[in-house]
Amino acid sequence: MSNELAGAALAAYFDHTLLKPEATFSGIVKLCAEAKQNGFATVCVNPYWVPEASEQLKGTGVGVTTVIGFPLGASSTFAKVAEARDAIASGATEIDMVLNVGALKSGRFAAVEQDVRALAEACKGRAVLKAILEVGLLTDEEKVTACAICKRAGADYVKTSTGFGPGGATVKDIALMREAVGPEMGVKASGGVRDLETVRALIAAGATRIGASASVAIVGGGTGEGY
């Protein structure tokens, strides 16, 4: 059935993304206009642009996603929570936090879980929380462990990549993550998603959200550049 996805049903999967450090106000306005026109789920912008995006999208039904602890995940939990609370107060409806990859790879699973849990508590009842695993840096075993941690800690989604690390979203990783979290959580595919065929394959494998900067080209059946 997912192979038939098109139009509004397909567009509703997308977080239309602009996370480049050189993104300008005019770029954010264009991003929001495209999101409104196409009916994307959200725009995804850096925290500085959350108030602008929120204002542009007021009353449209398009949400505002922002990134926290981005792109390394190595900020303190205190800093991540403060950043998330500020973003939510500024109009963010969804929070994509970066998992502490170094702590995970060090076997400090309790610390990683505490980090995600603190963000889940900050977001509870106020915003959706997605945890970015940065799968290109992890073994399959570490991916499964990270998914289990995020599920226990109360995240709403697990997400493949920041788009700034190695690799990106693959059908194999989405299937692995979906199996690890079960049907209860969302799974977001991001990083190098640029064409409709790939998107349909990722959705068929279990993705419930797609992060891409090429969203407009993809829903039009073409291929785009970027995140």
CSV table of C-alpha atoms in Angstrom, one decimal:
chain,number,residue,atom,x,y,z
A,1,MET,CA,0.0,0.0,0.0
A,2,SER,CA,2.9,2.4,0.8
A,3,ASN,CA,4.0,2.1,-2.8
A,4,GLU,CA,0.9,4.0,-3.8
A,5,LEU,CA,1.5,6.9,-1.4
A,6,ALA,CA,1.2,10.3,-3.2
A,7,GLY,CA,-0.2,13.7,-2.8
A,8,ALA,CA,-1.4,14.9,0.6
A,9,ALA,CA,-0.9,11.5,2.2
A,10,LEU,CA,2.7,11.4,1.2
A,11,ALA,CA,3.4,15.1,2.1
A,12,ALA,CA,2.1,14.5,5.6
A,13,TYR,CA,5.2,12.3,6.3
A,14,PHE,CA,7.7,15.1,5.8
A,15,ASP,CA,9.6,17.4,8.2
A,16,HIS,CA,10.7,20.0,5.5
A,17,THR,CA,14.2,20.8,6.6
A,18,LEU,CA,16.6,23.7,6.6
A,19,LEU,CA,19.5,23.3,9.0
A,20,LYS,CA,22.4,24.8,7.1
A,21,PRO,CA,24.4,27.2,9.3
A,22,GLU,CA,24.2,29.8,6.6
A,23,ALA,CA,20.3,29.6,6.4
A,24,THR,CA,18.9,33.1,6.2
A,25,PHE,CA,15.5,34.7,7.1
A,26,SER,CA,14.4,34.7,3.5
A,27,GLY,CA,15.3,31.0,3.3
A,28,ILE,CA,13.1,30.3,6.4
A,29,VAL,CA,10.2,32.2,4.9
A,30,LYS,CA,10.5,30.2,1.7
A,31,LEU,CA,10.7,26.9,3.7
A,32,CYS,CA,7.5,27.8,5.6
A,33,ALA,CA,5.7,28.8,2.4
A,34,GLU,CA,6.6,25.5,0.8
A,35,ALA,CA,5.5,23.6,3.8
A,36,LYS,CA,2.1,25.4,3.8
A,37,GLN,CA,1.6,24.9,0.1
A,38,ASN,CA,2.5,21.2,0.2
A,39,GLY,CA,0.9,20.2,3.5
A,40,PHE,CA,4.1,18.9,5.2
A,41,ALA,CA,3.9,17.8,8.8
A,42,THR,CA,6.4,20.3,10.0
A,43,VAL,CA,9.4,22.5,9.1
A,44,CYS,CA,12.7,21.6,10.8
A,45,VAL,CA,14.9,24.6,11.6
A,46,ASN,CA,17.6,25.5,14.0
A,47,PRO,CA,16.5,26.9,17.4
A,48,TYR,CA,17.3,30.6,16.5
A,49,TRP,CA,14.6,30.4,13.7
A,50,VAL,CA,11.9,28.8,15.8
A,51,PRO,CA,10.1,32.1,16.6
A,52,GLU,CA,10.1,33.2,12.9
A,53,ALA,CA,8.9,29.8,11.7
A,54,SER,CA,6.2,29.7,14.3
A,55,GLU,CA,5.0,33.1,13.3
A,56,GLN,CA,5.0,32.2,9.6
A,57,LEU,CA,3.0,29.0,10.2
A,58,LYS,CA,0.5,30.2,12.8
A,59,GLY,CA,-2.9,28.7,12.2
A,60,THR,CA,-1.8,26.6,9.2
A,61,GLY,CA,-1.6,23.2,11.0
A,62,VAL,CA,2.1,22.8,10.0
A,63,GLY,CA,4.2,22.2,13.1
A,64,VAL,CA,7.7,23.5,13.9
A,65,THR,CA,10.5,21.0,14.6
A,66,THR,CA,13.8,22.1,16.0
A,67,VAL,CA,17.0,20.4,16.9
A,68,ILE,CA,18.6,20.2,20.4
A,69,GLY,CA,22.2,19.3,21.3
A,70,PHE,CA,22.8,19.5,17.6
A,71,PRO,CA,24.7,18.0,15.8
A,72,LEU,CA,27.0,16.2,18.2
A,73,GLY,CA,24.7,15.3,21.2
A,74,ALA,CA,27.6,16.0,23.6
A,75,SER,CA,26.0,18.9,25.4
A,76,SER,CA,25.2,18.5,29.1
A,77,THR,CA,21.7,17.3,30.0
A,78,PHE,CA,21.1,20.6,31.7
A,79,ALA,CA,21.9,22.5,28.5
A,80,LYS,CA,19.7,20.3,26.4
A,81,VAL,CA,16.7,20.7,28.7
A,82,ALA,CA,17.2,24.5,28.8
A,83,GLU,CA,17.4,24.6,25.0
A,84,ALA,CA,14.3,22.5,24.6
A,85,ARG,CA,12.3,24.5,27.1
A,86,ASP,CA,13.3,27.7,25.4
A,87,ALA,CA,12.4,26.3,21.9
A,88,ILE,CA,9.0,25.1,23.1
A,89,ALA,CA,8.3,28.5,24.7
A,90,SER,CA,9.2,30.1,21.3
A,91,GLY,CA,6.7,27.9,19.4
A,92,ALA,CA,8.4,24.6,18.7
A,93,THR,CA,5.9,21.7,18.5
A,94,GLU,CA,8.5,18.9,18.0
A,95,ILE,CA,12.0,18.5,19.5
A,96,ASP,CA,14.7,16.4,17.7
A,97,MET,CA,17.4,15.8,20.3
A,98,VAL,CA,20.8,14.2,19.5
A,99,LEU,CA,21.6,11.2,21.6
A,100,ASN,CA,24.9,11.3,23.5
A,101,VAL,CA,26.7,9.0,21.1
A,102,GLY,CA,30.0,9.0,22.9
A,103,ALA,CA,28.3,8.0,26.2
A,104,LEU,CA,26.4,5.2,24.4
A,105,LYS,CA,29.6,3.9,22.9
A,106,SER,CA,31.3,4.0,26.3
A,107,GLY,CA,28.7,1.8,27.7
A,108,ARG,CA,27.2,4.5,29.9
A,109,PHE,CA,23.7,3.4,29.2
A,110,ALA,CA,22.2,4.8,32.4
A,111,ALA,CA,23.5,8.3,31.6
A,112,VAL,CA,22.1,8.1,28.1
A,113,GLU,CA,18.7,7.1,29.4
A,114,GLN,CA,18.8,9.8,32.0
A,115,ASP,CA,19.6,12.3,29.2
A,116,VAL,CA,16.7,11.2,27.0
A,117,ARG,CA,14.3,10.9,30.0
A,118,ALA,CA,15.0,14.5,31.1
A,119,LEU,CA,14.1,15.7,27.6
A,120,ALA,CA,11.0,13.6,27.6
A,121,GLU,CA,9.9,15.2,30.8
A,122,ALA,CA,10.6,18.7,29.5
A,123,CYS,CA,8.5,17.9,26.4
A,124,LYS,CA,5.7,16.0,28.1
A,125,GLY,CA,2.3,17.4,27.1
A,126,ARG,CA,4.0,20.2,25.2
A,127,ALA,CA,6.0,18.8,22.3
A,128,VAL,CA,6.8,15.5,20.5
A,129,LEU,CA,10.3,14.2,21.3
A,130,LYS,CA,12.4,12.5,18.6
A,131,ALA,CA,15.8,11.0,19.6
A,132,ILE,CA,18.5,11.1,16.9
A,133,LEU,CA,20.8,8.1,17.1
A,134,GLU,CA,23.3,9.0,14.4
A,135,VAL,CA,23.3,5.4,13.1
A,136,GLY,CA,26.4,5.9,10.9
A,137,LEU,CA,28.5,5.9,14.0
A,138,LEU,CA,26.8,2.8,15.6
A,139,THR,CA,27.0,-0.9,15.3
A,140,ASP,CA,23.7,-2.8,14.8
A,141,GLU,CA,23.9,-3.9,18.4
A,142,GLU,CA,24.4,-0.3,19.5
A,143,LYS,CA,21.4,0.8,17.4
A,144,VAL,CA,19.2,-1.8,19.0
A,145,THR,CA,20.4,-0.8,22.5
A,146,ALA,CA,19.8,2.9,21.7
A,147,CYS,CA,16.3,2.2,20.6
A,148,ALA,CA,15.5,0.3,23.8
A,149,ILE,CA,16.9,3.1,25.9
A,150,CYS,CA,14.9,5.8,24.0
A,151,LYS,CA,11.7,3.7,24.4
A,152,ARG,CA,12.2,3.2,28.1
A,153,ALA,CA,13.0,6.9,28.6
A,154,GLY,CA,9.8,8.1,27.0
A,155,ALA,CA,10.8,9.4,23.6
A,156,ASP,CA,8.1,9.5,21.0
A,157,TYR,CA,10.3,8.7,18.0
A,158,VAL,CA,13.8,7.4,17.2
A,159,LYS,CA,15.5,9.0,14.2
A,160,THR,CA,18.4,7.8,12.1
A,161,SER,CA,20.7,10.8,11.5
A,162,THR,CA,21.5,14.5,11.9
A,163,GLY,CA,22.5,14.8,8.2
A,164,PHE,CA,25.8,16.1,9.4
A,165,GLY,CA,27.4,12.7,10.4
A,166,PRO,CA,28.5,9.8,8.3
A,167,GLY,CA,25.9,7.8,6.3
A,168,GLY,CA,22.2,8.5,6.5
A,169,ALA,CA,18.8,6.7,6.3
A,170,THR,CA,18.8,3.2,4.9
A,171,VAL,CA,16.0,0.7,4.5
A,172,LYS,CA,18.0,-1.8,6.6
A,173,ASP,CA,18.4,0.6,9.5
A,174,ILE,CA,14.7,1.6,9.5
A,175,ALA,CA,13.7,-2.0,9.5
A,176,LEU,CA,16.1,-2.7,12.4
A,177,MET,CA,14.8,0.3,14.4
A,178,ARG,CA,11.2,-0.5,13.8
A,179,GLU,CA,11.7,-4.1,15.0
A,180,ALA,CA,13.6,-2.7,18.1
A,181,VAL,CA,10.9,-0.2,19.1
A,182,GLY,CA,7.8,-2.1,18.0
A,183,PRO,CA,4.6,-0.5,16.8
A,184,GLU,CA,4.3,2.0,19.7
A,185,MET,CA,6.9,4.5,18.7
A,186,GLY,CA,7.5,6.6,15.6
A,187,VAL,CA,10.6,6.1,13.4
A,188,LYS,CA,12.0,9.0,11.5
A,189,ALA,CA,14.3,8.5,8.4
A,190,SER,CA,16.6,11.4,7.8
A,191,GLY,CA,20.0,11.9,6.1
A,192,GLY,CA,20.5,11.7,2.4
A,193,VAL,CA,16.8,11.2,1.5
A,194,ARG,CA,16.4,12.7,-2.0
A,195,ASP,CA,14.0,10.7,-4.1
A,196,LEU,CA,10.5,9.3,-4.1
A,197,GLU,CA,11.5,5.7,-4.6
A,198,THR,CA,13.7,5.8,-1.5
A,199,VAL,CA,11.0,7.4,0.5
A,200,ARG,CA,8.4,4.8,-0.4
A,201,ALA,CA,10.9,2.0,0.5
A,202,LEU,CA,11.7,3.7,3.9
A,203,ILE,CA,8.0,4.0,4.7
A,204,ALA,CA,7.4,0.3,3.7
A,205,ALA,CA,10.3,-0.6,6.1
A,206,GLY,CA,8.6,1.2,9.0
A,207,ALA,CA,9.3,4.9,8.8
A,208,THR,CA,6.5,7.1,10.0
A,209,ARG,CA,8.3,10.4,9.4
A,210,ILE,CA,10.8,11.6,6.8
A,211,GLY,CA,13.3,14.4,7.3
A,212,ALA,CA,14.5,16.0,4.1
A,213,SER,CA,15.5,19.3,2.5
A,214,ALA,CA,14.5,18.0,-0.9
A,215,SER,CA,10.8,17.4,0.2
A,216,VAL,CA,9.3,19.6,-2.6
A,217,ALA,CA,11.2,17.7,-5.3
A,218,ILE,CA,10.4,14.3,-3.7
A,219,VAL,CA,6.7,14.8,-3.5
A,220,GLY,CA,6.7,16.0,-7.1
A,221,GLY,CA,8.3,12.7,-8.1
A,222,GLY,CA,11.7,14.1,-8.8
A,223,THR,CA,15.1,14.0,-7.1
A,224,GLY,CA,16.6,16.8,-5.0
A,225,GLU,CA,19.9,17.8,-3.4
A,226,GLY,CA,20.8,18.3,0.2
A,227,TYR,CA,20.1,17.0,3.7
